[in-house]
Amino acid sequence: MGRSPCCSKEGLNRGAWTALEDKILMAYIKAHGESNWRNLPERAGLKRCGKSCRLRWLNYLRPDIRRGNISHDEEELIIRLHNLLGNRWSVIAGRLPGRTGNEIKNYWNTTLGKKAKGESSSQSKQSCQSKSRAIKPMTSTQPSKSTQTTQVIRTKATTCTKCAWKEMGRSPCCSKEGLNRGAWTALEDKTLMAYIKAHGEGNWRNLPERAGLKRCGKSCRLRWLNYLRPDIKRGNISHDEEELIIRLHNLLDGP
């Protein structure tokens, strides 16, 4: 591949990480951030390989790692993503906040892989049995498709927005009267960013009044999440991202 090894491997520690090494690595990354793993061991004073430092941080020491057992919902999502992506553990981990690719890989190889194979075999047996059964005809007591469509149209036509909110047990976030509805101005963006920087994200219903904005709470939330967040990735979507979006859409929102 035209790449040289990150280090010579001579005189480096290869065993389990000690508490002191973990402390040194965490202190260095806290001060300098995550970058340049090739030169990090020498600068931090660690007798470790750069790859070893990177994996130790990503899989064990990161503060946002989620501890504890993997839940049933997480298991189902891992199985569905594995059927689509295969053994791309880092990509799968990106869909489960706080989980690492190494953790998911180990859990799959020890527990979940066998469970997924058992479920797939049982589903194939059930599908074969269902195909052999005769399909029951529709009884006359069931309403026709046209009747159901008419009922749906009548329900939508006779239910106003306020009634729908009341049925859901929620009230609209604001009265909408006297609020700006056009494009956001630079001053409004600056006001919203300054308020969130000082008070954080939360309570979008009361945020406009507290920040002095003549906007709906929902409008403020969408403006921040879709345009103003500092971690938004700018630029064109790459070819790899396009392929991943298509595959995830087929998996999560497909028939």
PDB file of C-alpha atoms in Angstrom:
ATOM      1  CA  MET A   1       0.000   0.000   0.000  1.00  0.00           C
ATOM      2  CA  GLY A   2       3.037   2.294   0.056  1.00  0.00           C
ATOM      3  CA  ARG A   3       2.756   3.010   3.779  1.00  0.00           C
ATOM      4  CA  SER A   4       5.438   2.466   6.379  1.00  0.00           C
ATOM      5  CA  PRO A   5       4.720   1.015   9.842  1.00  0.00           C
ATOM      6  CA  CYS A   6       3.840   3.576  12.483  1.00  0.00           C
ATOM      7  CA  CYS A   7       6.811   2.485  14.639  1.00  0.00           C
ATOM      8  CA  SER A   8       9.640  -0.035  14.831  1.00  0.00           C
ATOM      9  CA  LYS A   9       7.910  -2.127  17.546  1.00  0.00           C
ATOM     10  CA  GLU A  10      11.260  -2.590  19.306  1.00  0.00           C
ATOM     11  CA  GLY A  11      11.326  -1.865  23.020  1.00  0.00           C
ATOM     12  CA  LEU A  12       7.561  -1.276  23.189  1.00  0.00           C
ATOM     13  CA  ASN A  13       5.160  -2.655  25.758  1.00  0.00           C
ATOM     14  CA  ARG A  14       2.843  -5.288  24.305  1.00  0.00           C
ATOM     15  CA  GLY A  15       0.972  -6.549  27.351  1.00  0.00           C
ATOM     16  CA  ALA A  16      -2.104  -5.214  29.116  1.00  0.00           C
ATOM     17  CA  TRP A  17      -2.325  -1.489  29.666  1.00  0.00           C
ATOM     18  CA  THR A  18      -1.569  -0.291  33.189  1.00  0.00           C
ATOM     19  CA  ALA A  19      -3.543   2.305  35.131  1.00  0.00           C
ATOM     20  CA  LEU A  20      -0.601   4.708  34.859  1.00  0.00           C
ATOM     21  CA  GLU A  21      -0.475   4.376  31.067  1.00  0.00           C
ATOM     22  CA  ASP A  22      -4.221   5.007  30.850  1.00  0.00           C
ATOM     23  CA  LYS A  23      -3.838   8.106  32.994  1.00  0.00           C
ATOM     24  CA  ILE A  24      -0.996   9.456  30.831  1.00  0.00           C
ATOM     25  CA  LEU A  25      -2.909   8.843  27.604  1.00  0.00           C
ATOM     26  CA  MET A  26      -6.100  10.480  28.896  1.00  0.00           C
ATOM     27  CA  ALA A  27      -4.190  13.500  30.194  1.00  0.00           C
ATOM     28  CA  TYR A  28      -2.386  13.980  26.875  1.00  0.00           C
ATOM     29  CA  ILE A  29      -5.562  13.731  24.772  1.00  0.00           C
ATOM     30  CA  LYS A  30      -7.380  16.067  27.144  1.00  0.00           C
ATOM     31  CA  ALA A  31      -4.644  18.649  26.637  1.00  0.00           C
ATOM     32  CA  HIS A  32      -3.921  18.172  22.918  1.00  0.00           C
ATOM     33  CA  GLY A  33      -6.956  16.399  21.471  1.00  0.00           C
ATOM     34  CA  GLU A  34      -7.203  13.337  19.224  1.00  0.00           C
ATOM     35  CA  SER A  35      -4.775  13.643  16.316  1.00  0.00           C
ATOM     36  CA  ASN A  36      -1.496  12.370  14.889  1.00  0.00           C
ATOM     37  CA  TRP A  37      -1.529   8.952  16.541  1.00  0.00           C
ATOM     38  CA  ARG A  38       1.778   8.078  14.878  1.00  0.00           C
ATOM     39  CA  ASN A  39       3.717  10.644  16.944  1.00  0.00           C
ATOM     40  CA  LEU A  40       1.503  10.610  20.046  1.00  0.00           C
ATOM     41  CA  PRO A  41       3.366   7.889  22.038  1.00  0.00           C
ATOM     42  CA  GLU A  42       6.705   9.701  21.831  1.00  0.00           C
ATOM     43  CA  ARG A  43       5.199  13.070  22.717  1.00  0.00           C
ATOM     44  CA  ALA A  44       3.165  11.629  25.594  1.00  0.00           C
ATOM     45  CA  GLY A  45       6.070   9.564  26.927  1.00  0.00           C
ATOM     46  CA  LEU A  46       4.435   6.188  26.316  1.00  0.00           C
ATOM     47  CA  LYS A  47       6.246   3.045  25.201  1.00  0.00           C
ATOM     48  CA  ARG A  48       3.350   1.985  23.040  1.00  0.00           C
ATOM     49  CA  CYS A  49       2.550   1.769  19.343  1.00  0.00           C
ATOM     50  CA  GLY A  50       0.448   4.576  17.874  1.00  0.00           C
ATOM     51  CA  LYS A  51      -2.202   2.083  16.797  1.00  0.00           C
ATOM     52  CA  SER A  52      -2.327   0.644  20.308  1.00  0.00           C
ATOM     53  CA  CYS A  53      -2.888   4.134  21.754  1.00  0.00           C
ATOM     54  CA  ARG A  54      -5.652   4.860  19.259  1.00  0.00           C
ATOM     55  CA  LEU A  55      -7.499   1.594  19.926  1.00  0.00           C
ATOM     56  CA  ARG A  56      -7.081   1.962  23.686  1.00  0.00           C
ATOM     57  CA  TRP A  57      -8.653   5.407  23.558  1.00  0.00           C
ATOM     58  CA  LEU A  58     -11.471   4.610  21.132  1.00  0.00           C
ATOM     59  CA  ASN A  59     -12.507   1.295  22.686  1.00  0.00           C
ATOM     60  CA  TYR A  60     -11.939   1.828  26.422  1.00  0.00           C
ATOM     61  CA  LEU A  61     -11.037   5.342  27.573  1.00  0.00           C
ATOM     62  CA  ARG A  62     -13.324   7.708  25.654  1.00  0.00           C
ATOM     63  CA  PRO A  63     -15.650   9.504  28.104  1.00  0.00           C
ATOM     64  CA  ASP A  64     -18.711   8.999  25.872  1.00  0.00           C
ATOM     65  CA  ILE A  65     -18.465   5.196  25.807  1.00  0.00           C
ATOM     66  CA  ARG A  66     -21.682   3.556  26.943  1.00  0.00           C
ATOM     67  CA  ARG A  67     -21.136   0.957  29.637  1.00  0.00           C
ATOM     68  CA  GLY A  68     -23.390  -1.943  30.535  1.00  0.00           C
ATOM     69  CA  ASN A  69     -25.141  -4.768  28.730  1.00  0.00           C
ATOM     70  CA  ILE A  70     -26.409  -4.389  25.178  1.00  0.00           C
ATOM     71  CA  SER A  71     -30.194  -3.986  25.197  1.00  0.00           C
ATOM     72  CA  HIS A  72     -32.729  -5.974  23.173  1.00  0.00           C
ATOM     73  CA  ASP A  73     -33.383  -3.004  20.859  1.00  0.00           C
ATOM     74  CA  GLU A  74     -29.653  -2.654  20.240  1.00  0.00           C
ATOM     75  CA  GLU A  75     -29.412  -6.359  19.438  1.00  0.00           C
ATOM     76  CA  GLU A  76     -32.166  -6.085  16.819  1.00  0.00           C
ATOM     77  CA  LEU A  77     -30.512  -3.052  15.230  1.00  0.00           C
ATOM     78  CA  ILE A  78     -27.118  -4.781  15.135  1.00  0.00           C
ATOM     79  CA  ILE A  79     -28.637  -7.821  13.410  1.00  0.00           C
ATOM     80  CA  ARG A  80     -30.401  -5.675  10.809  1.00  0.00           C
ATOM     81  CA  LEU A  81     -27.298  -3.601  10.113  1.00  0.00           C
ATOM     82  CA  HIS A  82     -25.097  -6.698   9.930  1.00  0.00           C
ATOM     83  CA  ASN A  83     -27.405  -8.216   7.318  1.00  0.00           C
ATOM     84  CA  LEU A  84     -26.866  -5.080   5.250  1.00  0.00           C
ATOM     85  CA  LEU A  85     -23.262  -4.081   5.971  1.00  0.00           C
ATOM     86  CA  GLY A  86     -21.591  -7.322   6.985  1.00  0.00           C
ATOM     87  CA  ASN A  87     -18.588  -7.124   9.329  1.00  0.00           C
ATOM     88  CA  ARG A  88     -18.165  -3.342   9.056  1.00  0.00           C
ATOM     89  CA  TRP A  89     -18.168  -2.935  12.817  1.00  0.00           C
ATOM     90  CA  SER A  90     -17.117   0.715  12.941  1.00  0.00           C
ATOM     91  CA  VAL A  91     -19.980   1.690  10.604  1.00  0.00           C
ATOM     92  CA  ILE A  92     -22.458  -0.326  12.674  1.00  0.00           C
ATOM     93  CA  ALA A  93     -21.146   1.288  15.864  1.00  0.00           C
ATOM     94  CA  GLY A  94     -21.857   4.691  14.336  1.00  0.00           C
ATOM     95  CA  ARG A  95     -25.576   3.861  14.497  1.00  0.00           C
ATOM     96  CA  LEU A  96     -25.390   2.968  18.207  1.00  0.00           C
ATOM     97  CA  PRO A  97     -24.266   6.011  20.229  1.00  0.00           C
ATOM     98  CA  GLY A  98     -21.741   5.164  22.919  1.00  0.00           C
ATOM     99  CA  ARG A  99     -20.932   1.694  21.587  1.00  0.00           C
ATOM    100  CA  THR A 100     -17.586   0.818  20.039  1.00  0.00           C
ATOM    101  CA  GLY A 101     -16.862  -1.299  16.995  1.00  0.00           C
ATOM    102  CA  ASN A 102     -14.669  -3.614  19.053  1.00  0.00           C
ATOM    103  CA  GLU A 103     -17.427  -4.181  21.617  1.00  0.00           C
ATOM    104  CA  ILE A 104     -20.018  -4.949  18.941  1.00  0.00           C
ATOM    105  CA  LYS A 105     -17.632  -7.298  17.109  1.00  0.00           C
ATOM    106  CA  ASN A 106     -16.881  -9.273  20.282  1.00  0.00           C
ATOM    107  CA  TYR A 107     -20.563  -9.436  21.232  1.00  0.00           C
ATOM    108  CA  TRP A 108     -21.471 -10.658  17.756  1.00  0.00           C
ATOM    109  CA  ASN A 109     -18.800 -13.372  17.701  1.00  0.00           C
ATOM    110  CA  THR A 110     -19.621 -14.663  21.188  1.00  0.00           C
ATOM    111  CA  THR A 111     -23.396 -14.276  21.503  1.00  0.00           C
ATOM    112  CA  LEU A 112     -25.385 -12.459  18.866  1.00  0.00           C
ATOM    113  CA  GLY A 113     -24.099 -14.259  15.772  1.00  0.00           C
ATOM    114  CA  LYS A 114     -25.397 -17.618  17.006  1.00  0.00           C
ATOM    115  CA  LYS A 115     -28.708 -16.041  17.986  1.00  0.00           C
ATOM    116  CA  ALA A 116     -29.114 -14.444  14.558  1.00  0.00           C
ATOM    117  CA  LYS A 117     -28.431 -17.749  12.791  1.00  0.00           C
ATOM    118  CA  GLY A 118     -31.023 -19.497  14.957  1.00  0.00           C
ATOM    119  CA  GLU A 119     -33.661 -16.854  14.215  1.00  0.00           C
ATOM    120  CA  SER A 120     -32.985 -16.942  10.466  1.00  0.00           C
ATOM    121  CA  SER A 121     -33.350 -20.734  10.355  1.00  0.00           C
ATOM    122  CA  SER A 122     -36.632 -20.624  12.302  1.00  0.00           C
ATOM    123  CA  GLN A 123     -37.978 -17.880  10.036  1.00  0.00           C
ATOM    124  CA  SER A 124     -37.153 -19.917   6.935  1.00  0.00           C
ATOM    125  CA  LYS A 125     -39.061 -22.896   8.362  1.00  0.00           C
ATOM    126  CA  GLN A 126     -42.074 -20.720   9.140  1.00  0.00           C
ATOM    127  CA  SER A 127     -42.064 -19.243   5.636  1.00  0.00           C
ATOM    128  CA  CYS A 128     -42.036 -22.723   4.109  1.00  0.00           C
ATOM    129  CA  GLN A 129     -44.974 -23.755   6.295  1.00  0.00           C
ATOM    130  CA  SER A 130     -46.943 -20.626   5.443  1.00  0.00           C
ATOM    131  CA  LYS A 131     -46.495 -21.213   1.713  1.00  0.00           C
ATOM    132  CA  SER A 132     -47.974 -24.693   2.032  1.00  0.00           C
ATOM    133  CA  ARG A 133     -51.142 -23.402   3.699  1.00  0.00           C
ATOM    134  CA  ALA A 134     -54.169 -22.336   1.683  1.00  0.00           C
ATOM    135  CA  ILE A 135     -55.014 -18.637   1.646  1.00  0.00           C
ATOM    136  CA  LYS A 136     -58.354 -17.902   3.305  1.00  0.00           C
ATOM    137  CA  PRO A 137     -60.775 -15.820   1.215  1.00  0.00           C
ATOM    138  CA  MET A 138     -61.895 -12.436   2.506  1.00  0.00           C
ATOM    139  CA  THR A 139     -65.255 -12.574   4.289  1.00  0.00           C
ATOM    140  CA  SER A 140     -68.102 -10.273   3.387  1.00  0.00           C
ATOM    141  CA  THR A 141     -68.060  -8.669   6.843  1.00  0.00           C
ATOM    142  CA  GLN A 142     -64.835  -6.799   6.043  1.00  0.00           C
ATOM    143  CA  PRO A 143     -65.370  -3.337   4.506  1.00  0.00           C
ATOM    144  CA  SER A 144     -64.181  -2.771   0.991  1.00  0.00           C
ATOM    145  CA  LYS A 145     -61.109  -0.714   0.178  1.00  0.00           C
ATOM    146  CA  SER A 146     -63.191   2.147  -1.218  1.00  0.00           C
ATOM    147  CA  THR A 147     -65.266   2.300   1.992  1.00  0.00           C
ATOM    148  CA  GLN A 148     -62.113   2.430   4.127  1.00  0.00           C
ATOM    149  CA  THR A 149     -60.666   5.205   1.957  1.00  0.00           C
ATOM    150  CA  THR A 150     -63.883   7.231   2.298  1.00  0.00           C
ATOM    151  CA  GLN A 151     -63.790   6.861   6.080  1.00  0.00           C
ATOM    152  CA  VAL A 152     -60.178   8.050   6.210  1.00  0.00           C
ATOM    153  CA  ILE A 153     -60.951  11.088   4.043  1.00  0.00           C
ATOM    154  CA  ARG A 154     -63.929  12.014   6.223  1.00  0.00           C
ATOM    155  CA  THR A 155     -61.830  11.696   9.376  1.00  0.00           C
ATOM    156  CA  LYS A 156     -59.120  13.957   7.989  1.00  0.00           C
ATOM    157  CA  ALA A 157     -61.633  16.517   6.742  1.00  0.00           C
ATOM    158  CA  THR A 158     -63.591  16.757   9.993  1.00  0.00           C
ATOM    159  CA  THR A 159     -60.559  16.941  12.324  1.00  0.00           C
ATOM    160  CA  CYS A 160     -58.921  20.355  12.576  1.00  0.00           C
ATOM    161  CA  THR A 161     -55.391  20.994  13.768  1.00  0.00           C
ATOM    162  CA  LYS A 162     -56.403  22.246  17.221  1.00  0.00           C
ATOM    163  CA  CYS A 163     -58.595  19.184  17.822  1.00  0.00           C
ATOM    164  CA  ALA A 164     -55.771  16.905  16.736  1.00  0.00           C
ATOM    165  CA  TRP A 165     -53.421  18.567  19.234  1.00  0.00           C
ATOM    166  CA  LYS A 166     -56.017  18.151  22.005  1.00  0.00           C
ATOM    167  CA  GLU A 167     -56.508  14.470  21.175  1.00  0.00           C
ATOM    168  CA  MET A 168     -52.750  13.975  21.489  1.00  0.00           C
ATOM    169  CA  GLY A 169     -52.780  15.696  24.873  1.00  0.00           C
ATOM    170  CA  ARG A 170     -50.498  18.500  23.675  1.00  0.00           C
ATOM    171  CA  SER A 171     -50.968  22.162  22.940  1.00  0.00           C
ATOM    172  CA  PRO A 172     -49.228  24.089  20.136  1.00  0.00           C
ATOM    173  CA  CYS A 173     -45.864  25.551  21.114  1.00  0.00           C
ATOM    174  CA  CYS A 174     -47.049  29.127  20.412  1.00  0.00           C
ATOM    175  CA  SER A 175     -49.936  31.160  19.030  1.00  0.00           C
ATOM    176  CA  LYS A 176     -48.120  31.933  15.740  1.00  0.00           C
ATOM    177  CA  GLU A 177     -49.476  35.495  15.862  1.00  0.00           C
ATOM    178  CA  GLY A 178     -46.952  38.277  15.319  1.00  0.00           C
ATOM    179  CA  LEU A 179     -44.102  35.865  14.559  1.00  0.00           C
ATOM    180  CA  ASN A 180     -41.622  36.082  11.710  1.00  0.00           C
ATOM    181  CA  ARG A 181     -42.205  33.400   9.095  1.00  0.00           C
ATOM    182  CA  GLY A 182     -39.737  34.319   6.366  1.00  0.00           C
ATOM    183  CA  ALA A 183     -36.057  33.566   5.952  1.00  0.00           C
ATOM    184  CA  TRP A 184     -33.852  33.869   9.006  1.00  0.00           C
ATOM    185  CA  THR A 185     -31.680  36.979   9.184  1.00  0.00           C
ATOM    186  CA  ALA A 186     -28.029  37.100  10.202  1.00  0.00           C
ATOM    187  CA  LEU A 187     -28.996  38.939  13.390  1.00  0.00           C
ATOM    188  CA  GLU A 188     -31.506  36.244  14.341  1.00  0.00           C
ATOM    189  CA  ASP A 189     -28.899  33.531  13.740  1.00  0.00           C
ATOM    190  CA  LYS A 190     -26.404  35.404  15.895  1.00  0.00           C
ATOM    191  CA  THR A 191     -28.966  35.835  18.683  1.00  0.00           C
ATOM    192  CA  LEU A 192     -29.921  32.157  18.641  1.00  0.00           C
ATOM    193  CA  MET A 193     -26.304  30.948  18.636  1.00  0.00           C
ATOM    194  CA  ALA A 194     -25.372  33.278  21.491  1.00  0.00           C
ATOM    195  CA  TYR A 195     -28.312  32.097  23.600  1.00  0.00           C
ATOM    196  CA  ILE A 196     -27.606  28.382  23.052  1.00  0.00           C
ATOM    197  CA  LYS A 197     -23.905  28.917  23.734  1.00  0.00           C
ATOM    198  CA  ALA A 198     -24.791  30.505  27.076  1.00  0.00           C
ATOM    199  CA  HIS A 199     -27.705  28.269  28.142  1.00  0.00           C
ATOM    200  CA  GLY A 200     -27.412  25.108  26.057  1.00  0.00           C
ATOM    201  CA  GLU A 201     -30.034  23.214  24.064  1.00  0.00           C
ATOM    202  CA  GLY A 202     -33.341  22.558  25.752  1.00  0.00           C
ATOM    203  CA  ASN A 203     -36.850  23.872  26.400  1.00  0.00           C
ATOM    204  CA  TRP A 204     -37.407  25.034  22.831  1.00  0.00           C
ATOM    205  CA  ARG A 205     -40.969  26.071  23.682  1.00  0.00           C
ATOM    206  CA  ASN A 206     -39.800  28.958  25.904  1.00  0.00           C
ATOM    207  CA  LEU A 207     -36.515  29.691  24.133  1.00  0.00           C
ATOM    208  CA  PRO A 208     -37.786  32.364  21.669  1.00  0.00           C
ATOM    209  CA  GLU A 209     -39.241  34.547  24.425  1.00  0.00           C
ATOM    210  CA  ARG A 210     -36.157  34.219  26.626  1.00  0.00           C
ATOM    211  CA  ALA A 211     -33.780  34.892  23.740  1.00  0.00           C
ATOM    212  CA  GLY A 212     -35.838  37.815  22.419  1.00  0.00           C
ATOM    213  CA  LEU A 213     -36.705  36.165  19.099  1.00  0.00           C
ATOM    214  CA  LYS A 214     -40.020  36.544  17.287  1.00  0.00           C
ATOM    215  CA  ARG A 215     -39.930  32.967  16.112  1.00  0.00           C
ATOM    216  CA  CYS A 216     -41.732  29.727  16.882  1.00  0.00           C
ATOM    217  CA  GLY A 217     -39.947  27.277  19.178  1.00  0.00           C
ATOM    218  CA  LYS A 218     -40.023  24.621  16.476  1.00  0.00           C
ATOM    219  CA  SER A 219     -38.492  27.042  13.984  1.00  0.00           C
ATOM    220  CA  CYS A 220     -35.636  27.795  16.407  1.00  0.00           C
ATOM    221  CA  ARG A 221     -34.991  24.102  16.993  1.00  0.00           C
ATOM    222  CA  LEU A 222     -34.911  23.253  13.281  1.00  0.00           C
ATOM    223  CA  ARG A 223     -32.734  26.272  12.477  1.00  0.00           C
ATOM    224  CA  TRP A 224     -30.185  25.190  15.069  1.00  0.00           C
ATOM    225  CA  LEU A 225     -30.164  21.477  14.257  1.00  0.00           C
ATOM    226  CA  ASN A 226     -30.104  21.829  10.464  1.00  0.00           C
ATOM    227  CA  TYR A 227     -27.983  24.954   9.881  1.00  0.00           C
ATOM    228  CA  LEU A 228     -26.230  26.477  12.907  1.00  0.00           C
ATOM    229  CA  ARG A 229     -24.784  23.565  14.898  1.00  0.00           C
ATOM    230  CA  PRO A 230     -20.961  23.806  14.913  1.00  0.00           C
ATOM    231  CA  ASP A 231     -20.527  20.072  14.245  1.00  0.00           C
ATOM    232  CA  ILE A 232     -22.462  20.080  10.953  1.00  0.00           C
ATOM    233  CA  LYS A 233     -20.377  18.707   8.096  1.00  0.00           C
ATOM    234  CA  ARG A 234     -20.302  21.114   5.155  1.00  0.00           C
ATOM    235  CA  GLY A 235     -19.606  20.366   1.509  1.00  0.00           C
ATOM    236  CA  ASN A 236     -20.883  17.884  -1.041  1.00  0.00           C
ATOM    237  CA  ILE A 237     -21.925  14.388  -0.010  1.00  0.00           C
ATOM    238  CA  SER A 238     -19.259  11.904  -1.073  1.00  0.00           C
ATOM    239  CA  HIS A 239     -19.830   8.782  -3.162  1.00  0.00           C
ATOM    240  CA  ASP A 240     -19.292   6.511  -0.134  1.00  0.00           C
ATOM    241  CA  GLU A 241     -21.823   8.536   1.851  1.00  0.00           C
ATOM    242  CA  GLU A 242     -24.344   8.250  -0.996  1.00  0.00           C
ATOM    243  CA  GLU A 243     -24.008   4.463  -1.062  1.00  0.00           C
ATOM    244  CA  LEU A 244     -24.348   4.230   2.716  1.00  0.00           C
ATOM    245  CA  ILE A 245     -27.453   6.468   2.715  1.00  0.00           C
ATOM    246  CA  ILE A 246     -29.125   4.303   0.060  1.00  0.00           C
ATOM    247  CA  ARG A 247     -28.310   1.063   1.871  1.00  0.00           C
ATOM    248  CA  LEU A 248     -29.443   2.363   5.262  1.00  0.00           C
ATOM    249  CA  HIS A 249     -32.661   3.760   3.761  1.00  0.00           C
ATOM    250  CA  ASN A 250     -33.469   0.411   2.177  1.00  0.00           C
ATOM    251  CA  LEU A 251     -32.862  -1.290   5.520  1.00  0.00           C
ATOM    252  CA  LEU A 252     -34.545   1.092   7.957  1.00  0.00           C
ATOM    253  CA  ASP A 253     -37.377   2.577   5.871  1.00  0.00           C
ATOM    254  CA  GLY A 254     -37.898  -0.014   3.176  1.00  0.00           C
ATOM    255  CA  PRO A 255     -40.896  -2.359   2.852  1.00  0.00           C
TER     256      PRO A 255
END
